[in-house]
C-alpha cells in the first residue's frame, strides 16, 4: 500500500510584551527521504493505471487498464488525451514506414488522424485540440504547422526565423522558442506577440502558468529559474544545480535532476514542490523516463544494477508497477 503524504507540524508561540523572549523550540521538518531503487528489491504493486505503451507480439500495444489495442507500426508513443480518446504516434523501427498518428477511441477502434508525419516531432496541445510540428526546416528558418486533432485537417502554418521549437500550446496559442527569443503565436489569427523573454527556455505549462528559463548557458555557470509564464519576471524557484524535468498534473510538484544531465539519463531524480522544497530523492543506475500517475504519485522507468521496471513512488513508499526484467544496455 502507498503511504499517505507526511506533513510537518509547526509549533509557534507569542512572547509577552513585558518579558524577555522565550521562544518555544519548533520541531524540525522531517528530512526528505532518499530512496535507492533496485526493482529486484521492491514488491510488485498494481499495474500502471494511466494509458501507456507495452511490447506486443507483432508490435507495440496501447494499454489502458484491461483494454489492450494493437497499433500499426513497431514503435509507438502516447501523445496525450484528445476529447474522450487518446492520440498515439507510431512508426516502424526505420522511422520511415508506418509514420502516422492514430486516435484510439473508448471502444478500442483505431482511426488514422495523420500520415507521413514523423510522430517524434509532434506536440499535442494541452487541451488536446490541435497537433503541432516543425516542418520544412532550411538554413536559418523553419515552418510551424498546425493540424486539428480530431480529423488531422490543416489548420495553419507560418515560417519563423531562428530555428523555431514548440514549447507548449493550448487553444489558439502556441509558445515557441528560437535561438533568440520565446514568444506566443496565435495561429488562428496569425498574430505574433512581442517576446516574453530572450533567455533560453525549457519546459512550460500554460494550464499552471509556469515556465523554466536559464540565466545563461549552464555549462558556463548558468542557473535554472522557474517563473510565471504570464509574468516571467516573477520567480517561483531558482537553482544552479538542478533543472526542471516535469511538472505534476495539478501544478503543485515537479521533478528535477542535475542541470548538466545528458546522454543515457540521470542517476538521481528529485521530487520537489514547485517552490523548490525537496520532498524525496530517487537514485538508481539510470532513469529512462519519468512522470506522474496522479498528483503525488510518480512513475519512474528504473534501470538498476540487475533489473529494470517502471516503479511507482509516493514519497519513499515505492513499488514495481511492471514485472522486473533484465536490464538492457541501450
Tab-separated table of C-alpha atoms in Angstrom:
chain	number	residue	atom	x	y	z
A	1	UNK	CA	0.000	0.000	0.000
A	2	UNK	CA	1.116	3.517	-0.730
A	3	UNK	CA	1.525	5.594	2.388
A	4	UNK	CA	-0.165	8.983	2.637
A	5	UNK	CA	1.999	12.059	2.440
A	6	UNK	CA	3.516	13.070	5.722
A	7	UNK	CA	3.118	16.657	6.819
A	8	UNK	CA	5.228	18.503	9.312
A	9	UNK	CA	3.576	20.197	12.283
A	10	UNK	CA	4.887	23.629	13.098
A	11	UNK	CA	4.572	24.968	16.635
A	12	UNK	CA	4.622	28.692	17.260
A	13	UNK	CA	4.430	30.861	20.367
A	14	UNK	CA	3.962	34.524	21.137
A	15	UNK	CA	6.331	36.254	23.501
A	16	UNK	CA	4.779	38.596	26.053
A	17	UNK	CA	5.450	42.302	25.734
A	18	UNK	CA	6.861	42.623	29.267
A	19	UNK	CA	9.077	39.542	29.467
A	20	UNK	CA	12.277	38.540	27.798
A	21	UNK	CA	11.586	36.479	24.674
A	22	UNK	CA	11.486	32.777	25.443
A	23	UNK	CA	10.579	31.183	22.143
A	24	UNK	CA	9.425	27.622	22.145
A	25	UNK	CA	11.562	25.242	20.137
A	26	UNK	CA	9.979	24.328	16.799
A	27	UNK	CA	10.367	20.698	15.743
A	28	UNK	CA	12.409	20.367	12.547
A	29	UNK	CA	10.556	19.244	9.452
A	30	UNK	CA	11.194	15.573	8.672
A	31	UNK	CA	14.129	15.236	6.307
A	32	UNK	CA	13.206	14.445	2.721
A	33	UNK	CA	13.868	10.716	2.185
A	34	UNK	CA	16.444	9.366	-0.272
A	35	UNK	CA	15.467	6.052	-1.854
A	36	UNK	CA	17.743	3.671	-3.750
A	37	UNK	CA	15.562	1.990	-6.358
A	38	UNK	CA	16.523	-1.564	-7.329
A	39	UNK	CA	13.486	-3.352	-8.845
A	40	UNK	CA	14.526	-6.807	-7.600
A	41	UNK	CA	14.263	-5.473	-4.042
A	42	UNK	CA	10.784	-3.946	-4.430
A	43	UNK	CA	7.385	-5.570	-4.037
A	44	UNK	CA	5.037	-5.838	-7.033
A	45	UNK	CA	2.168	-3.386	-6.829
A	46	UNK	CA	-0.749	-2.689	-9.143
A	47	UNK	CA	-0.219	-2.315	-12.875
A	48	UNK	CA	0.288	1.177	-14.314
A	49	UNK	CA	-3.039	2.987	-14.027
A	50	UNK	CA	-2.579	5.517	-16.842
A	51	UNK	CA	-2.608	4.752	-20.606
A	52	UNK	CA	0.811	3.621	-21.815
A	53	UNK	CA	2.626	1.505	-24.398
A	54	UNK	CA	3.733	-2.106	-23.932
A	55	UNK	CA	5.501	-4.568	-26.204
A	56	UNK	CA	3.263	-6.939	-28.126
A	57	UNK	CA	3.918	-9.965	-30.290
A	58	UNK	CA	3.556	-8.029	-33.551
A	59	UNK	CA	4.386	-4.534	-32.361
A	60	UNK	CA	3.578	-2.041	-29.654
A	61	UNK	CA	0.244	-2.203	-27.822
A	62	UNK	CA	-1.776	0.650	-26.300
A	63	UNK	CA	-2.767	-0.344	-22.756
A	64	UNK	CA	-5.451	1.389	-20.709
A	65	UNK	CA	-6.447	-0.708	-17.727
A	66	UNK	CA	-7.785	-4.028	-19.043
A	67	UNK	CA	-8.005	-2.668	-22.593
A	68	UNK	CA	-5.203	-3.679	-24.971
A	69	UNK	CA	-5.183	-2.280	-28.511
A	70	UNK	CA	-2.719	-3.385	-31.182
A	71	UNK	CA	-1.201	-0.495	-33.126
A	72	UNK	CA	0.217	-0.139	-36.629
A	73	UNK	CA	3.982	0.040	-36.876
A	74	UNK	CA	6.515	-1.340	-34.431
A	75	UNK	CA	7.235	1.671	-32.190
A	76	UNK	CA	4.640	3.898	-30.550
A	77	UNK	CA	4.308	6.689	-28.027
A	78	UNK	CA	1.252	8.207	-26.364
A	79	UNK	CA	0.860	11.853	-27.402
A	80	UNK	CA	-1.966	12.577	-24.967
A	81	UNK	CA	-5.710	12.762	-24.434
A	82	UNK	CA	-7.946	14.370	-27.052
A	83	UNK	CA	-11.584	14.531	-26.008
A	84	UNK	CA	-12.656	11.056	-24.876
A	85	UNK	CA	-9.910	9.369	-26.930
A	86	UNK	CA	-6.122	9.102	-26.912
A	87	UNK	CA	-3.724	10.066	-29.700
A	88	UNK	CA	-0.756	7.786	-30.353
A	89	UNK	CA	2.161	8.282	-32.749
A	90	UNK	CA	3.516	5.176	-34.475
A	91	UNK	CA	6.275	4.230	-36.907
A	92	UNK	CA	8.497	1.301	-37.859
A	93	UNK	CA	11.983	0.832	-36.445
A	94	UNK	CA	13.446	2.576	-39.508
A	95	UNK	CA	11.203	5.612	-38.692
A	96	UNK	CA	10.285	5.891	-42.398
A	97	UNK	CA	7.364	3.475	-42.692
A	98	UNK	CA	4.021	3.440	-40.905
A	99	UNK	CA	4.536	7.012	-39.742
A	100	UNK	CA	1.169	8.135	-38.521
A	101	UNK	CA	-0.925	9.468	-35.676
A	102	UNK	CA	-3.919	7.359	-34.696
A	103	UNK	CA	-6.908	8.003	-32.470
A	104	UNK	CA	-7.716	5.211	-30.022
A	105	UNK	CA	-11.397	5.530	-29.127
A	106	UNK	CA	-13.017	4.280	-25.889
A	107	UNK	CA	-14.397	1.253	-27.778
A	108	UNK	CA	-10.857	0.281	-28.873
A	109	UNK	CA	-11.244	1.315	-32.505
A	110	UNK	CA	-8.162	2.846	-34.174
A	111	UNK	CA	-8.534	5.653	-36.727
A	112	UNK	CA	-5.823	7.444	-38.685
A	113	UNK	CA	-5.524	11.166	-37.934
A	114	UNK	CA	-2.241	11.979	-39.729
A	115	UNK	CA	0.014	10.017	-42.059
A	116	UNK	CA	3.560	10.536	-43.322
A	117	UNK	CA	4.428	12.883	-40.453
A	118	UNK	CA	7.254	11.959	-38.058
A	119	UNK	CA	5.481	11.414	-34.702
A	120	UNK	CA	8.718	12.047	-32.799
A	121	UNK	CA	8.451	15.748	-33.600
A	122	UNK	CA	4.733	16.184	-32.876
A	123	UNK	CA	3.324	18.117	-29.925
A	124	UNK	CA	-0.301	17.807	-28.805
A	125	UNK	CA	-1.762	20.940	-27.252
A	126	UNK	CA	-2.508	20.852	-23.546
A	127	UNK	CA	-6.260	20.927	-24.252
A	128	UNK	CA	-5.986	18.130	-26.842
A	129	UNK	CA	-7.440	20.215	-29.663
A	130	UNK	CA	-4.502	20.565	-32.081
A	131	UNK	CA	-1.240	18.974	-33.209
A	132	UNK	CA	1.927	20.928	-33.984
A	133	UNK	CA	5.197	20.156	-35.728
A	134	UNK	CA	8.184	21.947	-37.202
A	135	UNK	CA	8.320	21.127	-40.926
A	136	UNK	CA	10.453	22.079	-43.923
A	137	UNK	CA	13.496	23.283	-41.985
A	138	UNK	CA	16.006	25.241	-44.015
A	139	UNK	CA	19.013	27.417	-43.346
A	140	UNK	CA	18.155	29.761	-40.500
A	141	UNK	CA	14.376	29.158	-40.537
A	142	UNK	CA	11.576	26.570	-40.479
A	143	UNK	CA	7.801	26.335	-40.738
A	144	UNK	CA	5.499	25.541	-37.822
A	145	UNK	CA	2.404	23.650	-38.966
A	146	UNK	CA	-0.901	23.096	-37.135
A	147	UNK	CA	-3.461	20.318	-37.634
A	148	UNK	CA	-6.814	19.773	-35.973
A	149	UNK	CA	-6.525	16.842	-33.572
A	150	UNK	CA	-9.928	15.364	-34.429
A	151	UNK	CA	-9.536	14.719	-38.167
A	152	UNK	CA	-5.997	15.894	-38.898
A	153	UNK	CA	-7.177	18.746	-41.106
A	154	UNK	CA	-4.687	21.500	-41.958
A	155	UNK	CA	-5.319	24.473	-39.672
A	156	UNK	CA	-2.420	26.918	-40.078
A	157	UNK	CA	1.266	27.338	-40.782
A	158	UNK	CA	3.867	30.068	-40.590
A	159	UNK	CA	7.597	30.297	-41.195
A	160	UNK	CA	9.843	31.693	-38.465
A	161	UNK	CA	13.500	32.637	-38.495
A	162	UNK	CA	15.931	31.255	-35.954
A	163	UNK	CA	15.113	27.517	-35.882
A	164	UNK	CA	11.728	27.530	-34.068
A	165	UNK	CA	10.835	24.878	-31.495
A	166	UNK	CA	7.411	24.188	-29.971
A	167	UNK	CA	7.389	24.540	-26.178
A	168	UNK	CA	3.670	24.038	-25.480
A	169	UNK	CA	0.269	25.085	-26.793
A	170	UNK	CA	-3.360	25.429	-25.787
A	171	UNK	CA	-6.392	26.697	-27.661
A	172	UNK	CA	-5.270	29.011	-30.446
A	173	UNK	CA	-1.943	29.917	-28.806
A	174	UNK	CA	1.365	28.144	-29.204
A	175	UNK	CA	4.501	29.033	-27.260
A	176	UNK	CA	7.571	28.979	-29.499
A	177	UNK	CA	11.256	29.465	-28.855
A	178	UNK	CA	14.021	30.279	-31.295
A	179	UNK	CA	17.709	30.910	-30.855
A	180	UNK	CA	16.972	34.477	-29.736
A	181	UNK	CA	13.521	34.655	-28.123
A	182	UNK	CA	10.460	32.888	-26.672
A	183	UNK	CA	7.062	34.167	-27.791
A	184	UNK	CA	3.391	33.370	-28.423
A	185	UNK	CA	1.906	32.811	-31.868
A	186	UNK	CA	-1.889	32.973	-32.143
A	187	UNK	CA	-2.238	30.646	-35.103
A	188	UNK	CA	-5.993	31.240	-35.517
A	189	UNK	CA	-5.366	34.967	-36.106
A	190	UNK	CA	-1.804	34.534	-37.388
A	191	UNK	CA	-0.613	37.091	-34.849
A	192	UNK	CA	2.798	37.072	-33.159
A	193	UNK	CA	3.182	38.763	-29.784
A	194	UNK	CA	6.299	40.507	-28.592
A	195	UNK	CA	8.881	38.229	-26.944
A	196	UNK	CA	8.220	37.015	-23.415
A	197	UNK	CA	11.943	36.631	-22.823
A	198	UNK	CA	15.224	36.468	-24.692
A	199	UNK	CA	16.600	33.903	-22.223
A	200	UNK	CA	16.941	30.260	-23.229
A	201	UNK	CA	13.806	28.451	-22.056
A	202	UNK	CA	12.948	24.894	-21.037
A	203	UNK	CA	9.539	23.319	-20.465
A	204	UNK	CA	6.332	25.244	-19.767
A	205	UNK	CA	2.728	24.727	-18.679
A	206	UNK	CA	0.004	27.103	-19.820
A	207	UNK	CA	-2.504	25.455	-17.501
A	208	UNK	CA	-0.347	26.097	-14.439
A	209	UNK	CA	1.274	29.355	-15.622
A	210	UNK	CA	4.847	28.054	-15.315
A	211	UNK	CA	7.966	28.437	-17.464
A	212	UNK	CA	11.543	27.307	-16.857
A	213	UNK	CA	14.373	29.533	-18.103
A	214	UNK	CA	18.152	29.580	-17.911
A	215	UNK	CA	20.029	32.629	-16.696
A	216	UNK	CA	22.787	31.732	-19.189
A	217	UNK	CA	24.472	28.651	-20.642
A	218	UNK	CA	24.572	26.142	-17.730
A	219	UNK	CA	27.976	24.921	-18.944
A	220	UNK	CA	29.200	28.464	-18.274
A	221	UNK	CA	27.681	28.771	-14.810
A	222	UNK	CA	24.057	29.413	-15.767
A	223	UNK	CA	21.198	28.601	-13.383
A	224	UNK	CA	17.602	27.423	-13.758
A	225	UNK	CA	14.674	29.646	-12.835
A	226	UNK	CA	11.028	28.616	-12.653
A	227	UNK	CA	8.907	31.682	-13.361
A	228	UNK	CA	5.311	32.613	-14.065
A	229	UNK	CA	4.565	32.234	-17.758
A	230	UNK	CA	2.246	35.250	-17.663
A	231	UNK	CA	4.882	37.334	-15.817
A	232	UNK	CA	8.382	35.958	-16.484
A	233	UNK	CA	9.931	38.390	-14.014
A	234	UNK	CA	8.058	36.689	-11.152
A	235	UNK	CA	10.391	33.980	-9.817
A	236	UNK	CA	8.906	30.843	-8.278
A	237	UNK	CA	12.174	28.936	-7.726
A	238	UNK	CA	15.833	29.111	-8.700
A	239	UNK	CA	18.618	26.525	-8.715
A	240	UNK	CA	22.163	26.492	-10.020
A	241	UNK	CA	22.301	22.707	-9.540
A	242	UNK	CA	19.038	21.315	-10.975
A	243	UNK	CA	16.779	21.799	-13.972
A	244	UNK	CA	13.049	21.138	-14.234
A	245	UNK	CA	12.183	17.813	-15.898
A	246	UNK	CA	8.409	17.589	-15.409
A	247	UNK	CA	5.503	19.351	-13.699
A	248	UNK	CA	2.769	17.404	-11.894
A	249	UNK	CA	-0.795	17.267	-13.277
A	250	UNK	CA	-2.062	19.615	-10.558
A	251	UNK	CA	0.890	22.009	-10.842
A	252	UNK	CA	1.978	21.649	-7.208
A	253	UNK	CA	5.065	19.459	-7.660
A	254	UNK	CA	7.914	18.942	-10.090
A	255	UNK	CA	10.696	16.518	-10.891
A	256	UNK	CA	14.232	17.852	-11.252
A	257	UNK	CA	17.688	16.452	-11.933
A	258	UNK	CA	21.204	17.784	-12.395
A	259	UNK	CA	21.350	20.759	-14.727
A	260	UNK	CA	24.121	19.231	-16.879
A	261	UNK	CA	22.472	15.799	-17.289
A	262	UNK	CA	22.865	14.481	-20.823
A	263	UNK	CA	23.105	11.196	-22.699
A	264	UNK	CA	21.803	7.990	-21.149
A	265	UNK	CA	19.709	9.575	-18.403
A	266	UNK	CA	20.099	10.843	-14.831
A	267	UNK	CA	21.037	8.559	-11.944
A	268	UNK	CA	19.226	10.788	-9.455
A	269	UNK	CA	15.775	12.393	-9.713
A	270	UNK	CA	14.381	14.744	-7.079
A	271	UNK	CA	10.714	15.302	-6.250
A	272	UNK	CA	10.039	18.883	-5.178
A	273	UNK	CA	7.212	21.273	-4.523
A	274	UNK	CA	7.100	23.974	-7.195
A	275	UNK	CA	8.637	26.322	-4.637
A	276	UNK	CA	11.715	24.061	-4.652
A	277	UNK	CA	11.069	22.269	-1.350
A	278	UNK	CA	12.685	18.843	-1.677
A	279	UNK	CA	10.191	16.080	-0.888
A	280	UNK	CA	12.163	12.974	-1.922
A	281	UNK	CA	15.223	11.862	-3.887
A	282	UNK	CA	15.316	8.731	-6.026
A	283	UNK	CA	18.563	7.045	-7.056
A	284	UNK	CA	19.434	4.139	-9.343
A	285	UNK	CA	21.927	3.333	-12.114
A	286	UNK	CA	19.932	5.446	-14.595
A	287	UNK	CA	16.380	6.576	-15.228
A	288	UNK	CA	14.950	6.138	-18.710
A	289	UNK	CA	11.741	8.102	-18.128
A	290	UNK	CA	9.710	9.958	-15.509
A	291	UNK	CA	6.247	11.378	-14.993
A	292	UNK	CA	3.103	11.129	-12.884
A	293	UNK	CA	0.426	8.509	-12.487
A	294	UNK	CA	-1.626	11.012	-10.495
A	295	UNK	CA	-0.892	14.086	-8.363
A	296	UNK	CA	1.503	12.955	-5.633
A	297	UNK	CA	2.319	9.607	-7.290
A	298	UNK	CA	5.385	9.387	-9.526
A	299	UNK	CA	6.182	6.805	-12.213
A	300	UNK	CA	9.880	6.229	-12.931
A	301	UNK	CA	11.448	3.986	-15.572
A	302	UNK	CA	14.190	2.472	-13.419
A	303	UNK	CA	17.290	0.730	-14.747
A	304	UNK	CA	19.022	-0.711	-11.712
A	305	UNK	CA	22.154	-2.793	-11.319
A	306	UNK	CA	20.458	-6.008	-12.435
A	307	UNK	CA	16.766	-5.381	-13.189
A	308	UNK	CA	14.616	-2.769	-14.905
A	309	UNK	CA	10.982	-1.868	-14.211
A	310	UNK	CA	8.550	1.007	-14.056
A	311	UNK	CA	8.402	1.970	-10.383
A	312	UNK	CA	5.590	3.822	-8.608
A	313	UNK	CA	6.550	6.103	-5.702
A	314	UNK	CA	4.616	8.225	-3.243
A	315	UNK	CA	7.430	9.900	-1.340
A	316	UNK	CA	9.519	6.965	-0.030
A	317	UNK	CA	6.791	4.320	-0.496
A	318	UNK	CA	7.873	2.655	-3.749
A	319	UNK	CA	6.769	-0.495	-5.571
A	320	UNK	CA	7.085	-2.058	-9.011
A	321	UNK	CA	4.258	-1.213	-11.410
A	322	UNK	CA	5.610	-3.679	-14.007
A	323	UNK	CA	7.358	-7.021	-13.705
A	324	UNK	CA	11.137	-6.569	-13.394
A	325	UNK	CA	13.172	-7.660	-16.401
A	326	UNK	CA	16.888	-7.927	-17.063
A	327	UNK	CA	18.495	-4.533	-17.702
A	328	UNK	CA	19.190	-3.944	-21.394
A	329	UNK	CA	22.156	-1.776	-22.343
A	330	UNK	CA	20.930	0.822	-24.895
